[in-house]
Amino acid sequence: MRNSRFTSVLLAGATTVAALAVGVAPAVAAPSDPVAAAASPRDQDVEVFAEDGAISRARVPAASPFVAEPSMGVAAAGDGAVTKIVNNGSTDSKLDVVMIGDGYTASEQDKFRKDAAARWKDISAVQPYATYRKLFNVWAVSAVSAQSGVSGDPQQSTVRKTALGSRFWCNSIERLLCVDIKAVDTYAAKAPQADLVIVVANTAKYGGAGYGSTQSPLGYEGIATVAGGNGASGQIAVHETGHSLGKLADEYVAEGQEPYRGAEPAQANITTLSADRMRQDKAKWYRWLGKSSPDGGAVGAYQGAGNYPSGLNRPTDNSVMRSLGREFNLPGREAMIAGFYRRASTLSSATPVTTRLTATDHLTVDLPVSGTKLRWYLDGKEVTALRDRRTIAVSDLGPTGPKPAAHELKAVANDPTSAVIDPALTPALTRSLVWSVTR
Ligand SMILES: [Zn+2]
């Protein structure tokens, strides 16, 4: 392996030398040239959100011409500092949201953390976040900018060199707030784990963007940009997490699209099938058909979805996957909860499962979601007296044998929510932890 890598490095080097020798201009453009940046092969498909809730799409450069040059390796005080602004437990049992500030100077980092906390409050007030908010940790990563504010605010001509290069008027659309993807990754890498990245820009002007797939090597699935001082823009992150966490498709129609003629798509909230056909085939959201949905109306098959005007149907008339500021519909809510449980657990404990418990020990488990049912089992047999008790003493487990012996103690938690009814998804609603006990 070492040899072949060495060979390819040599070849790459030779190619570069050859290109320079024949006078071919290097493809790398100066970072301050927006036109060259627009020609980058790493252009991104983003979503644009109007203040009235309408959503559309645009293609934008991955780079920003307004990223501040690093000051010769001398980091500003506090740059890259990581603070936990919402702490619900260890990262392995939680979903980790990473919020990165842009356009905040060294003396404005407290303001950044306040803005980030406020935007998280807006996001987590929406269902199913409100019920499941304790499954999340929120980290604030400080990116110190030399200048306060972001480009394009208040005027299109306003230029501010900032850590992430945030700019309004991206693709000539005033409310489209773009960032430099590479700069975002540099800061996101500083948090212990990123399941979701939200860039908080130092502005009160309405705007934002949804980057669906940035193919970040860090493994998170999308970036939402929001205006730190604008309550409505937090909803942009809610829609984007519909894609990243819920694996949901858009339910809006993009301008100028032909009817859909493709195969049945994979996403849970769009289908080529009619309501009758879903019922017959027991397909897609047939279990929810006719039920009253939190976003209004009954679940059915509404024409136009996945950006197509026809050929694809959506579950309800107007959910958050169609318009900003709305609720998820029933199939969407189910997919979101399943997505939460893919990365977070309904049961955790500060006592590692590798701990060997003895007769005098106590054990506490955390059930982050209200309504979760808990059962305790000793060697496979339920200790019914301990049902739903979060803290137990090993001595509560009943009489011991004549000699101390090793036993298996198991806690099983189940979230009995009626919001998840697909049998393929319900196993994730149950989690267990096992300790070994000597008593
Ligand atoms: Zn979308």
CSV table of C-alpha atoms and ligand atoms in Angstrom, one decimal:
chain,number,residue,atom,x,y,z
A,1,MET,CA,0.0,0.0,0.0
A,2,ARG,CA,2.8,2.4,0.9
A,3,ASN,CA,4.5,1.8,-2.4
A,4,SER,CA,1.5,2.4,-4.6
A,5,ARG,CA,0.6,5.6,-2.7
A,6,PHE,CA,4.1,6.8,-3.2
A,7,THR,CA,3.8,6.2,-6.9
A,8,SER,CA,0.6,8.1,-7.3
A,9,VAL,CA,2.0,11.1,-5.4
A,10,LEU,CA,4.9,11.1,-7.8
A,11,LEU,CA,2.6,10.9,-10.8
A,12,ALA,CA,0.4,13.8,-9.5
A,13,GLY,CA,3.5,15.8,-9.0
A,14,ALA,CA,4.7,15.1,-12.5
A,15,THR,CA,1.3,16.2,-13.9
A,16,THR,CA,1.4,19.5,-12.1
A,17,VAL,CA,4.9,20.2,-13.3
A,18,ALA,CA,3.9,19.3,-16.9
A,19,ALA,CA,0.9,21.6,-16.7
A,20,LEU,CA,3.0,24.5,-15.5
A,21,ALA,CA,5.7,23.8,-18.1
A,22,VAL,CA,3.3,24.2,-21.0
A,23,GLY,CA,1.9,27.4,-19.6
A,24,VAL,CA,-1.5,26.2,-18.5
A,25,ALA,CA,-2.9,28.6,-15.9
A,26,PRO,CA,-3.5,26.9,-12.6
A,27,ALA,CA,-7.2,26.2,-12.0
A,28,VAL,CA,-7.0,27.6,-8.5
A,29,ALA,CA,-8.6,31.1,-8.4
A,30,ALA,CA,-7.8,33.9,-6.0
A,31,PRO,CA,-10.3,33.5,-3.1
A,32,SER,CA,-11.5,37.1,-3.6
A,33,ASP,CA,-12.8,36.3,-7.1
A,34,PRO,CA,-16.6,35.5,-6.8
A,35,VAL,CA,-16.9,34.6,-10.5
A,36,ALA,CA,-14.2,32.0,-10.3
A,37,ALA,CA,-15.6,30.6,-7.1
A,38,ALA,CA,-19.0,30.2,-8.9
A,39,ALA,CA,-17.3,27.9,-11.5
A,40,SER,CA,-16.1,25.5,-8.7
A,41,PRO,CA,-17.0,21.9,-9.3
A,42,ARG,CA,-18.2,21.8,-5.6
A,43,ASP,CA,-21.2,24.0,-6.2
A,44,GLN,CA,-24.0,23.3,-3.8
A,45,ASP,CA,-27.7,22.8,-4.2
A,46,VAL,CA,-29.4,24.9,-1.5
A,47,GLU,CA,-32.9,25.7,-0.5
A,48,VAL,CA,-34.1,29.3,-0.3
A,49,PHE,CA,-36.8,30.3,2.2
A,50,ALA,CA,-39.1,33.3,1.6
A,51,GLU,CA,-40.5,35.1,4.6
A,52,ASP,CA,-44.1,34.0,3.7
A,53,GLY,CA,-43.0,30.4,4.0
A,54,ALA,CA,-42.4,29.5,0.3
A,55,ILE,CA,-39.4,27.4,-0.5
A,56,SER,CA,-37.4,27.2,-3.7
A,57,ARG,CA,-34.0,26.0,-4.8
A,58,ALA,CA,-30.7,27.5,-6.1
A,59,ARG,CA,-27.2,26.5,-7.0
A,60,VAL,CA,-24.5,28.3,-5.2
A,61,PRO,CA,-20.7,28.2,-4.9
A,62,ALA,CA,-19.2,26.2,-2.0
A,63,ALA,CA,-16.7,28.9,-1.3
A,64,SER,CA,-17.3,32.5,-0.2
A,65,PRO,CA,-15.2,35.5,-1.3
A,66,PHE,CA,-15.7,37.1,2.2
A,67,VAL,CA,-13.8,34.6,4.4
A,68,ALA,CA,-11.3,36.6,6.5
A,69,GLU,CA,-7.7,35.6,5.8
A,70,PRO,CA,-6.1,33.9,8.8
A,71,SER,CA,-3.9,36.4,10.6
A,72,MET,CA,-0.5,34.6,10.0
A,73,GLY,CA,-1.3,31.7,12.3
A,74,VAL,CA,-2.1,33.9,15.2
A,75,ALA,CA,-5.6,32.9,16.4
A,76,ALA,CA,-7.8,35.5,18.0
A,77,ALA,CA,-8.5,35.0,21.7
A,78,GLY,CA,-11.4,32.6,22.2
A,79,ASP,CA,-11.4,31.4,18.5
A,80,GLY,CA,-12.4,27.8,18.3
A,81,ALA,CA,-13.7,27.7,21.9
A,82,VAL,CA,-16.4,25.0,22.4
A,83,THR,CA,-19.2,25.5,25.0
A,84,LYS,CA,-22.1,23.2,25.7
A,85,ILE,CA,-25.1,25.4,25.8
A,86,VAL,CA,-27.6,22.5,26.2
A,87,ASN,CA,-26.3,19.6,28.2
A,88,ASN,CA,-28.5,16.5,28.4
A,89,GLY,CA,-25.8,13.9,28.8
A,90,SER,CA,-23.0,12.0,27.1
A,91,THR,CA,-22.6,12.3,23.3
A,92,ASP,CA,-23.0,8.6,22.6
A,93,SER,CA,-26.6,8.6,23.8
A,94,LYS,CA,-27.6,12.0,22.5
A,95,LEU,CA,-27.9,13.8,19.2
A,96,ASP,CA,-25.3,16.5,19.0
A,97,VAL,CA,-26.2,19.8,17.4
A,98,VAL,CA,-23.3,22.1,16.6
A,99,MET,CA,-24.0,25.8,16.3
A,100,ILE,CA,-21.2,28.0,14.9
A,101,GLY,CA,-21.2,31.8,15.1
A,102,ASP,CA,-20.2,34.0,12.2
A,103,GLY,CA,-19.7,37.8,12.1
A,104,TYR,CA,-19.3,37.9,15.9
A,105,THR,CA,-16.1,39.7,17.1
A,106,ALA,CA,-14.1,38.5,20.1
A,107,SER,CA,-16.1,40.8,22.4
A,108,GLU,CA,-19.4,39.5,21.0
A,109,GLN,CA,-19.1,35.8,21.8
A,110,ASP,CA,-21.5,36.1,24.7
A,111,LYS,CA,-24.0,37.6,22.3
A,112,PHE,CA,-23.4,34.6,19.9
A,113,ARG,CA,-24.1,32.1,22.6
A,114,LYS,CA,-27.3,33.9,23.6
A,115,ASP,CA,-28.4,34.1,19.9
A,116,ALA,CA,-27.6,30.4,19.5
A,117,ALA,CA,-29.6,29.4,22.6
A,118,ALA,CA,-32.5,31.6,21.4
A,119,ARG,CA,-32.6,29.9,18.0
A,120,TRP,CA,-32.4,26.5,19.5
A,121,LYS,CA,-35.4,27.4,21.7
A,122,ASP,CA,-37.4,28.2,18.5
A,123,ILE,CA,-36.4,25.0,16.8
A,124,SER,CA,-37.0,22.8,19.8
A,125,ALA,CA,-40.5,24.3,20.4
A,126,VAL,CA,-41.7,22.6,17.2
A,127,GLN,CA,-43.0,19.0,17.5
A,128,PRO,CA,-41.6,16.4,17.7
A,129,TYR,CA,-38.6,18.3,19.0
A,130,ALA,CA,-40.6,19.7,22.0
A,131,THR,CA,-41.4,16.1,23.2
A,132,TYR,CA,-37.9,14.8,22.5
A,133,ARG,CA,-35.7,17.9,23.3
A,134,LYS,CA,-33.8,16.0,26.0
A,135,LEU,CA,-32.4,13.7,23.4
A,136,PHE,CA,-30.2,16.6,22.2
A,137,ASN,CA,-27.0,18.3,23.2
A,138,VAL,CA,-26.2,21.7,21.7
A,139,TRP,CA,-22.7,22.8,21.3
A,140,ALA,CA,-21.6,26.4,20.5
A,141,VAL,CA,-18.4,26.8,18.6
A,142,SER,CA,-16.9,30.3,18.7
A,143,ALA,CA,-15.6,31.5,15.4
A,144,VAL,CA,-14.1,34.9,16.1
A,145,SER,CA,-14.5,37.4,13.2
A,146,ALA,CA,-12.4,40.5,12.8
A,147,GLN,CA,-15.5,42.5,11.8
A,148,SER,CA,-19.0,42.6,13.3
A,149,GLY,CA,-22.0,41.6,11.1
A,150,VAL,CA,-22.1,39.8,7.7
A,151,SER,CA,-21.8,40.8,4.1
A,152,GLY,CA,-24.9,42.0,2.4
A,153,ASP,CA,-26.4,43.6,5.5
A,154,PRO,CA,-27.8,46.2,5.5
A,155,GLN,CA,-26.8,46.9,1.8
A,156,GLN,CA,-26.1,44.5,-1.0
A,157,SER,CA,-22.7,46.3,-1.3
A,158,THR,CA,-21.8,45.9,2.4
A,159,VAL,CA,-18.7,43.7,2.7
A,160,ARG,CA,-17.6,42.2,6.0
A,161,LYS,CA,-14.7,39.7,6.2
A,162,THR,CA,-15.7,37.1,8.6
A,163,ALA,CA,-14.6,33.6,9.8
A,164,LEU,CA,-17.1,31.7,7.7
A,165,GLY,CA,-17.7,34.3,5.0
A,166,SER,CA,-21.5,34.5,5.5
A,167,ARG,CA,-23.2,36.7,2.9
A,168,PHE,CA,-26.7,37.7,2.0
A,169,TRP,CA,-27.6,38.3,-1.7
A,170,CYS,CA,-26.1,34.9,-2.6
A,171,ASN,CA,-27.0,34.0,-6.2
A,172,SER,CA,-28.5,37.6,-6.3
A,173,ILE,CA,-31.2,36.6,-3.8
A,174,GLU,CA,-31.3,39.0,-0.9
A,175,ARG,CA,-32.6,36.5,1.8
A,176,LEU,CA,-30.2,33.7,0.6
A,177,LEU,CA,-27.5,33.6,3.3
A,178,CYS,CA,-24.5,31.5,2.0
A,179,VAL,CA,-21.4,30.4,3.8
A,180,ASP,CA,-18.0,29.0,3.0
A,181,ILE,CA,-18.4,25.2,3.4
A,182,LYS,CA,-14.7,24.5,4.0
A,183,ALA,CA,-14.5,27.2,6.8
A,184,VAL,CA,-17.6,25.6,8.4
A,185,ASP,CA,-16.0,22.2,8.4
A,186,THR,CA,-12.8,23.6,10.1
A,187,TYR,CA,-14.9,24.9,13.0
A,188,ALA,CA,-17.4,22.0,13.1
A,189,ALA,CA,-14.4,19.6,13.6
A,190,LYS,CA,-13.7,21.3,17.0
A,191,ALA,CA,-16.9,20.0,18.6
A,192,PRO,CA,-16.7,16.4,19.9
A,193,GLN,CA,-19.3,15.1,17.5
A,194,ALA,CA,-21.6,16.8,14.9
A,195,ASP,CA,-24.9,15.2,13.9
A,196,LEU,CA,-26.2,18.5,12.7
A,197,VAL,CA,-24.5,21.9,11.9
A,198,ILE,CA,-26.3,25.3,12.2
A,199,VAL,CA,-24.4,28.4,11.3
A,200,VAL,CA,-25.7,31.4,13.3
A,201,ALA,CA,-25.0,34.7,11.6
A,202,ASN,CA,-24.7,38.0,13.5
A,203,THR,CA,-27.6,39.8,11.9
A,204,ALA,CA,-31.3,40.5,12.6
A,205,LYS,CA,-32.1,40.5,8.9
A,206,TYR,CA,-34.4,37.6,7.8
A,207,GLY,CA,-32.5,34.9,5.9
A,208,GLY,CA,-30.8,31.6,5.7
A,209,ALA,CA,-30.1,28.6,3.5
A,210,GLY,CA,-30.3,24.8,3.7
A,211,TYR,CA,-27.4,22.9,2.4
A,212,GLY,CA,-28.7,19.4,1.8
A,213,SER,CA,-25.6,17.3,1.4
A,214,THR,CA,-22.1,18.9,1.7
A,215,GLN,CA,-20.4,15.5,1.8
A,216,SER,CA,-18.5,16.6,4.8
A,217,PRO,CA,-15.8,14.1,5.9
A,218,LEU,CA,-17.0,14.8,9.5
A,219,GLY,CA,-20.1,12.7,8.7
A,220,TYR,CA,-22.9,15.2,9.5
A,221,GLU,CA,-25.7,15.4,7.0
A,222,GLY,CA,-26.4,19.0,6.3
A,223,ILE,CA,-25.9,22.7,7.2
A,224,ALA,CA,-28.6,25.2,8.0
A,225,THR,CA,-27.7,28.9,8.1
A,226,VAL,CA,-29.9,31.1,10.2
A,227,ALA,CA,-29.9,34.8,11.2
A,228,GLY,CA,-29.0,34.9,14.9
A,229,GLY,CA,-31.2,37.8,15.7
A,230,ASN,CA,-34.3,36.7,13.7
A,231,GLY,CA,-36.9,34.4,15.2
A,232,ALA,CA,-38.4,33.3,12.0
A,233,SER,CA,-35.1,32.0,10.5
A,234,GLY,CA,-34.8,29.3,13.1
A,235,GLN,CA,-37.6,27.5,11.2
A,236,ILE,CA,-35.1,27.0,8.3
A,237,ALA,CA,-33.2,24.5,10.5
A,238,VAL,CA,-36.5,22.7,11.3
A,239,HIS,CA,-37.1,22.1,7.6
A,240,GLU,CA,-33.5,21.1,6.9
A,241,THR,CA,-33.6,18.5,9.7
A,242,GLY,CA,-36.6,17.0,8.0
A,243,HIS,CA,-34.1,16.0,5.3
A,244,SER,CA,-31.1,15.2,7.4
A,245,LEU,CA,-32.7,13.5,10.4
A,246,GLY,CA,-36.1,12.4,9.0
A,247,LYS,CA,-34.8,11.4,5.6
A,248,LEU,CA,-37.9,13.2,4.3
A,249,ALA,CA,-38.4,14.6,0.8
A,250,ASP,CA,-39.6,18.1,0.0
A,251,GLU,CA,-43.4,18.4,-0.4
A,252,TYR,CA,-43.2,21.6,-2.5
A,253,VAL,CA,-43.2,22.0,-6.3
A,254,ALA,CA,-40.2,23.7,-7.9
A,255,GLU,CA,-40.8,26.2,-10.7
A,256,GLY,CA,-40.6,24.8,-14.3
A,257,GLN,CA,-40.6,21.1,-13.4
A,258,GLU,CA,-42.1,18.5,-15.8
A,259,PRO,CA,-44.4,15.8,-14.3
A,260,TYR,CA,-42.6,13.0,-12.5
A,261,ARG,CA,-42.3,9.8,-14.5
A,262,GLY,CA,-39.7,7.9,-12.4
A,263,ALA,CA,-39.9,4.8,-10.1
A,264,GLU,CA,-41.4,4.9,-6.6
A,265,PRO,CA,-39.0,7.0,-4.5
A,266,ALA,CA,-37.5,5.8,-1.2
A,267,GLN,CA,-38.6,8.7,1.1
A,268,ALA,CA,-41.4,8.0,3.5
A,269,ASN,CA,-43.4,11.1,2.6
A,270,ILE,CA,-43.7,11.0,-1.2
A,271,THR,CA,-45.2,8.4,-3.5
A,272,THR,CA,-46.4,7.7,-7.0
A,273,LEU,CA,-49.4,5.8,-5.5
A,274,SER,CA,-52.9,7.0,-5.0
A,275,ALA,CA,-54.5,6.7,-1.5
A,276,ASP,CA,-56.5,3.6,-2.7
A,277,ARG,CA,-53.4,2.0,-4.1
A,278,MET,CA,-51.5,2.6,-0.9
A,279,ARG,CA,-54.3,1.0,1.1
A,280,GLN,CA,-54.4,-2.0,-1.3
A,281,ASP,CA,-50.6,-2.5,-1.4
A,282,LYS,CA,-50.1,-1.7,2.3
A,283,ALA,CA,-47.5,0.8,1.1
A,284,LYS,CA,-46.0,4.1,2.3
A,285,TRP,CA,-48.3,6.0,4.8
A,286,TYR,CA,-51.3,3.8,4.4
A,287,ARG,CA,-51.6,3.4,8.2
A,288,TRP,CA,-52.1,7.2,8.6
A,289,LEU,CA,-54.7,7.7,5.8
A,290,GLY,CA,-57.8,9.6,7.0
A,291,LYS,CA,-56.2,10.5,10.3
A,292,SER,CA,-56.3,14.2,11.4
A,293,SER,CA,-52.8,15.7,11.0
A,294,PRO,CA,-51.1,18.3,13.2
A,295,ASP,CA,-50.5,20.6,10.2
A,296,GLY,CA,-54.2,20.6,9.4
A,297,GLY,CA,-56.6,18.4,7.4
A,298,ALA,CA,-56.6,14.7,7.0
A,299,VAL,CA,-53.8,12.5,5.7
A,300,GLY,CA,-54.4,11.5,2.1
A,301,ALA,CA,-52.6,11.7,-1.2
A,302,TYR,CA,-52.2,15.3,-2.4
A,303,GLN,CA,-50.9,16.0,-5.9
A,304,GLY,CA,-47.4,17.6,-6.2
A,305,ALA,CA,-44.4,16.7,-4.2
A,306,GLY,CA,-40.6,16.1,-4.3
A,307,ASN,CA,-40.4,19.3,-6.4
A,308,TYR,CA,-42.6,17.8,-9.1
A,309,PRO,CA,-46.0,19.4,-10.0
A,310,SER,CA,-47.6,16.0,-10.6
A,311,GLY,CA,-46.7,12.3,-10.7
A,312,LEU,CA,-45.8,12.4,-7.0
A,313,ASN,CA,-48.2,12.8,-4.0
A,314,ARG,CA,-47.6,14.1,-0.5
A,315,PRO,CA,-49.5,13.2,2.7
A,316,THR,CA,-51.1,16.5,3.6
A,317,ASP,CA,-51.8,19.9,2.0
A,318,ASN,CA,-49.2,22.0,3.7
A,319,SER,CA,-46.6,20.6,6.2
A,320,VAL,CA,-43.2,22.1,7.1
A,321,MET,CA,-41.7,20.1,4.3
A,322,ARG,CA,-43.8,22.3,1.9
A,323,SER,CA,-43.8,25.7,3.7
A,324,LEU,CA,-41.7,27.2,6.4
A,325,GLY,CA,-43.2,27.7,9.9
A,326,ARG,CA,-45.6,24.8,9.6
A,327,GLU,CA,-45.9,21.5,11.6
A,328,PHE,CA,-44.6,18.1,10.4
A,329,ASN,CA,-47.5,15.9,9.2
A,330,LEU,CA,-48.1,12.5,10.8
A,331,PRO,CA,-45.9,10.5,8.5
A,332,GLY,CA,-43.2,13.2,8.8
A,333,ARG,CA,-43.4,13.3,12.6
A,334,GLU,CA,-43.0,9.5,12.7
A,335,ALA,CA,-39.9,9.7,10.5
A,336,MET,CA,-38.4,12.4,12.6
A,337,ILE,CA,-38.8,10.4,15.8
A,338,ALA,CA,-37.3,7.4,14.1
A,339,GLY,CA,-34.4,9.6,13.0
A,340,PHE,CA,-33.9,11.0,16.6
A,341,TYR,CA,-33.7,7.4,17.9
A,342,ARG,CA,-31.2,6.4,15.2
A,343,ARG,CA,-28.7,8.7,16.9
A,344,ALA,CA,-30.0,9.0,20.5
A,345,SER,CA,-31.3,6.6,23.1
A,346,THR,CA,-34.4,6.4,25.2
A,347,LEU,CA,-32.3,5.0,28.0
A,348,SER,CA,-29.0,6.0,29.4
A,349,SER,CA,-27.1,5.8,32.7
A,350,ALA,CA,-24.1,7.6,34.2
A,351,THR,CA,-23.0,4.1,35.5
A,352,PRO,CA,-21.2,2.4,32.6
A,353,VAL,CA,-22.4,-1.1,31.8
A,354,THR,CA,-18.8,-2.3,32.4
A,355,THR,CA,-19.2,-1.5,36.1
A,356,ARG,CA,-19.5,-4.6,38.3
A,357,LEU,CA,-22.2,-3.8,40.9
A,358,THR,CA,-22.1,-5.3,44.4
A,359,ALA,CA,-24.8,-5.8,47.1
A,360,THR,CA,-24.4,-2.3,48.6
A,361,ASP,CA,-24.5,-0.3,45.3
A,362,HIS,CA,-27.3,1.9,43.9
A,363,LEU,CA,-28.0,2.4,40.2
A,364,THR,CA,-29.7,5.3,38.4
A,365,VAL,CA,-30.9,5.4,34.8
A,366,ASP,CA,-32.1,8.4,32.8
A,367,LEU,CA,-35.3,8.3,30.8
A,368,PRO,CA,-35.0,11.5,28.7
A,369,VAL,CA,-38.5,11.2,27.1
A,370,SER,CA,-41.5,11.7,29.3
A,371,GLY,CA,-43.9,8.8,29.3
A,372,THR,CA,-41.2,6.2,28.8
A,373,LYS,CA,-41.9,2.9,30.6
A,374,LEU,CA,-39.1,1.1,32.5
A,375,ARG,CA,-38.7,-2.5,33.6
A,376,TRP,CA,-36.0,-4.2,35.5
A,377,TYR,CA,-35.0,-7.9,35.0
A,378,LEU,CA,-32.7,-10.1,37.2
A,379,ASP,CA,-31.4,-13.1,35.3
A,380,GLY,CA,-34.2,-12.7,32.8
A,381,LYS,CA,-37.1,-12.5,35.3
A,382,GLU,CA,-38.8,-9.1,35.8
A,383,VAL,CA,-38.6,-7.6,39.3
A,384,THR,CA,-42.1,-6.1,39.1
A,385,ALA,CA,-41.8,-4.1,42.3
A,386,LEU,CA,-39.2,-1.9,40.6
A,387,ARG,CA,-41.3,-1.0,37.6
A,388,ASP,CA,-40.7,2.6,36.5
A,389,ARG,CA,-38.2,3.2,39.3
A,390,ARG,CA,-35.2,5.2,38.0
A,391,THR,CA,-33.0,4.6,41.0
A,392,ILE,CA,-32.7,1.2,42.6
A,393,ALA,CA,-30.5,-0.4,45.2
A,394,VAL,CA,-29.0,-3.7,44.5
A,395,SER,CA,-30.5,-4.8,47.8
A,396,ASP,CA,-34.0,-4.1,46.3
A,397,LEU,CA,-33.6,-7.1,43.9
A,398,GLY,CA,-34.9,-9.6,46.4
A,399,PRO,CA,-33.3,-12.3,48.7
A,400,THR,CA,-29.8,-13.4,47.9
A,401,GLY,CA,-28.6,-17.0,47.7
A,402,PRO,CA,-26.5,-18.7,50.4
A,403,LYS,CA,-23.3,-17.6,48.7
A,404,PRO,CA,-22.5,-14.4,46.6
A,405,ALA,CA,-23.0,-15.2,43.0
A,406,ALA,CA,-22.9,-13.3,39.6
A,407,HIS,CA,-26.2,-12.2,38.1
A,408,GLU,CA,-27.3,-10.3,35.1
A,409,LEU,CA,-29.3,-7.0,35.8
A,410,LYS,CA,-31.1,-5.6,32.8
A,411,ALA,CA,-33.0,-2.3,32.4
A,412,VAL,CA,-35.5,-2.1,29.5
A,413,ALA,CA,-37.0,1.2,28.5
A,414,ASN,CA,-39.8,1.7,26.0
A,415,ASP,CA,-41.3,4.9,24.6
A,416,PRO,CA,-44.9,3.9,24.0
A,417,THR,CA,-45.6,6.9,21.7
A,418,SER,CA,-48.6,6.6,19.3
A,419,ALA,CA,-46.7,8.8,16.9
A,420,VAL,CA,-44.7,5.9,15.6
A,421,ILE,CA,-46.8,3.0,14.3
A,422,ASP,CA,-44.7,1.4,11.5
A,423,PRO,CA,-43.5,-2.0,12.9
A,424,ALA,CA,-40.2,-1.5,11.0
A,425,LEU,CA,-39.5,1.6,13.2
A,426,THR,CA,-40.9,0.6,16.6
A,427,PRO,CA,-37.9,-1.6,17.7
A,428,ALA,CA,-35.9,1.7,18.0
A,429,LEU,CA,-38.4,2.8,20.7
A,430,THR,CA,-37.1,0.1,23.1
A,431,ARG,CA,-33.5,0.1,24.5
A,432,SER,CA,-31.9,-2.0,27.2
A,433,LEU,CA,-28.7,-1.8,29.3
A,434,VAL,CA,-27.2,-4.8,31.1
A,435,TRP,CA,-24.9,-4.8,34.1
A,436,SER,CA,-23.3,-7.6,36.0
A,437,VAL,CA,-24.1,-7.8,39.7
A,438,THR,CA,-22.5,-9.9,42.5
A,439,ARG,CA,-24.8,-10.4,45.4
B,1,ZN,ZN,-36.2,20.9,1.6
